[in-house]
Coordinates of C-alpha atoms in Angstrom, one line a residue:
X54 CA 144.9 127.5 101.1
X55 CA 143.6 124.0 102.3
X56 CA 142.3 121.9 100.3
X57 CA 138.4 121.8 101.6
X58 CA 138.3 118.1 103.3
X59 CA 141.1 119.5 105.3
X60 CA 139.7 122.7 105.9
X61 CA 136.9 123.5 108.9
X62 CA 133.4 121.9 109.3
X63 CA 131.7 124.9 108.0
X64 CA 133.6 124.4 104.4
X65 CA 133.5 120.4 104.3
X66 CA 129.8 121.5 105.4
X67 CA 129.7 123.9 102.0
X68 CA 131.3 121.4 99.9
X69 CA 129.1 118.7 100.7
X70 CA 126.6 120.5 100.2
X71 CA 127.8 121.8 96.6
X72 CA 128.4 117.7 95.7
X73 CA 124.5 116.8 96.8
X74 CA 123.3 119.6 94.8
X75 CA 125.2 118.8 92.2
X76 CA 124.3 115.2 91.9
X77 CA 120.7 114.8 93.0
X78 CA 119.4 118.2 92.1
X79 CA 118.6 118.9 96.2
X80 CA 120.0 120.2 99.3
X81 CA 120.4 118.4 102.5
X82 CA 117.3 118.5 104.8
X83 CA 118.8 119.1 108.4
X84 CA 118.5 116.4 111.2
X85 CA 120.2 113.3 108.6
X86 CA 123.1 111.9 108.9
X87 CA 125.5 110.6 106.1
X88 CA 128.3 108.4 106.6
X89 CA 130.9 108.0 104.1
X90 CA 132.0 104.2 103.2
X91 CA 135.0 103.8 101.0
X92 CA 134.8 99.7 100.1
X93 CA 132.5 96.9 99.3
X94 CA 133.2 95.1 101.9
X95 CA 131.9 98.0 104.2
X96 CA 129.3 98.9 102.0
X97 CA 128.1 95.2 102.1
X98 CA 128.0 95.0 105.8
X99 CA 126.2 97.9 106.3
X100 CA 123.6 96.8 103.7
X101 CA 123.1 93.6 105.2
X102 CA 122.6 95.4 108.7
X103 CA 120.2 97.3 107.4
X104 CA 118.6 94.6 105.5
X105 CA 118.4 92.6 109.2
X106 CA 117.0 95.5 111.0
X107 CA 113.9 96.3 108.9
X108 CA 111.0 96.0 110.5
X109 CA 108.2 96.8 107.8
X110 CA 109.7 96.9 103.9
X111 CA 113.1 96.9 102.4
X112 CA 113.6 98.1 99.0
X113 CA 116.7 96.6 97.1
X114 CA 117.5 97.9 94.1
X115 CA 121.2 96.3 92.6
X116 CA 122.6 96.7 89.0
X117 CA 124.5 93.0 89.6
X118 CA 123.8 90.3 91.6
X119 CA 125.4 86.6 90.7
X120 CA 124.6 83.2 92.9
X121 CA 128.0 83.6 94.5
X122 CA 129.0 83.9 98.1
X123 CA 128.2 87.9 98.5
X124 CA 124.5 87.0 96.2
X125 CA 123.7 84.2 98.6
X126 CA 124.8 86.3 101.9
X127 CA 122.1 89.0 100.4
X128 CA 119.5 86.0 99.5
X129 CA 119.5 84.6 102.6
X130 CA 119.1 88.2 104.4
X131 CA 116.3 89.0 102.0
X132 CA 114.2 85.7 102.5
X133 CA 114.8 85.7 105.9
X134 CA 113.1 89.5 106.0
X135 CA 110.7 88.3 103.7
X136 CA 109.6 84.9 106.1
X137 CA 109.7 87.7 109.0
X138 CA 107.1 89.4 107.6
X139 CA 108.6 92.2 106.4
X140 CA 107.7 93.6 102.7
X141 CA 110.7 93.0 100.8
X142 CA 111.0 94.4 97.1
X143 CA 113.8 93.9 95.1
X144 CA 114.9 95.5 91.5
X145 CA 117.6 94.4 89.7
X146 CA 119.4 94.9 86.2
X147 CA 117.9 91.8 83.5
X148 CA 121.5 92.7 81.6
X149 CA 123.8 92.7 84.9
X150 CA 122.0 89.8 86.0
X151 CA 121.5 88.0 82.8
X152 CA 123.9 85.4 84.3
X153 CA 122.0 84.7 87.6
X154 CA 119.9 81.5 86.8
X155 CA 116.3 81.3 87.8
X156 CA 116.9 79.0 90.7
X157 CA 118.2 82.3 92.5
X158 CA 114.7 84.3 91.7
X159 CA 112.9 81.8 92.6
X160 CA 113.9 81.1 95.9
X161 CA 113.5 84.7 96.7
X162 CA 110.2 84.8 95.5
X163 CA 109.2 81.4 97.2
X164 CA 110.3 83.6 100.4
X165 CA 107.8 86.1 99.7
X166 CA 109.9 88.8 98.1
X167 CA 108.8 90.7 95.1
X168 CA 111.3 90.2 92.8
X169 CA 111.4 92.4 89.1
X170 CA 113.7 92.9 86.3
X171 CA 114.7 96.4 84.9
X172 CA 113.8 96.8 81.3
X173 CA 114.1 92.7 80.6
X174 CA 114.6 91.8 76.9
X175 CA 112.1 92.0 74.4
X176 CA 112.7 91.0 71.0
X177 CA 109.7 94.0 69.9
X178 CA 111.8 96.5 71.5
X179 CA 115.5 95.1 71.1
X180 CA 117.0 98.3 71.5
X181 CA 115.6 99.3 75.2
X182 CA 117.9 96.8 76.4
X183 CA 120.3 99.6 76.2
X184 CA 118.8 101.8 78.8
X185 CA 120.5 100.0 82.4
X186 CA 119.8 100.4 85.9
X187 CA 123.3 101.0 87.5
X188 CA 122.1 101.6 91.0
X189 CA 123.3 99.9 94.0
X190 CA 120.2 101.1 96.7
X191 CA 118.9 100.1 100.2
X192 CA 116.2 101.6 101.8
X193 CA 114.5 100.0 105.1
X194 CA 111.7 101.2 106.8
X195 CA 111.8 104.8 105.1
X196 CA 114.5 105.4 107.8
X197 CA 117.6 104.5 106.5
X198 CA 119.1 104.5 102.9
X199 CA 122.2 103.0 101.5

């Protein structure tokens, strides 16, 4: 026997399917496309491609983002959306981000994004710091989701 990513389409089809399931409790709705990408660096690309081709909101939802090179590459995407026009929301993790100074917020809200922390600290509550956002999510224009 094969093993099923060698196998035909109709049982890389099936196991897909299984995995999709599996993770998100659904089955594929017919007429989508997914596209698999193996690195960051694709995964990055891709992101910020999408990012440039929104026309009416992009959602951005990331577990870390620093003020390094690959942060500022997605800040300066995001503002420039944002001084476009377009509605730009973004989500990130107050723990995986606790290291990103407020310079970096800042700017992206002084672009016009809407900017929020996951579950930020709060000394009456010092245990729901515990509960993180680990997603790593693009989503422009409804069409298109990374």
């Amino acid at each position: 026997m094969t093993h099923p990513v060698e196998g035909d389409e109709t049982e890389r089809r099936s196991l897909l399917q299984r995995a999709i399931d599996r993770a998100a409790a659904t089955r594929p709705i017919p007429g989508n496309r997914v596209t698999l990408l193996q690195d960051g660096p694709a995964v990055y690309d891709a992101m910020l491609a999408q990012i440039a081709a929104a026309r009416h909101y992009v959602h951005f939802e990331n577990y870390i983002i620093h003020d390094d090179a690959t942060g500022r590459r997605f800040h300066a995407a995001l503002a420039e959306r944002a001084r476009a026009g377009v509605k730009v929301r973004i989500l990130y993790d107050w723990l995986g981000c606790l290291g990103t100074g407020r310079r970096f917020w800042r700017g992206l809200r002084e672009a016009g994004c809407e900017v929020r922390a996951f579950n930020p600290f709060t000394p009456f509550h010092p245990f729901r710091a515990v509960t993180r956002d680990h997603r790593k999510l693009v989503v422009a224009d409804g069409r298109t989701a990374l």
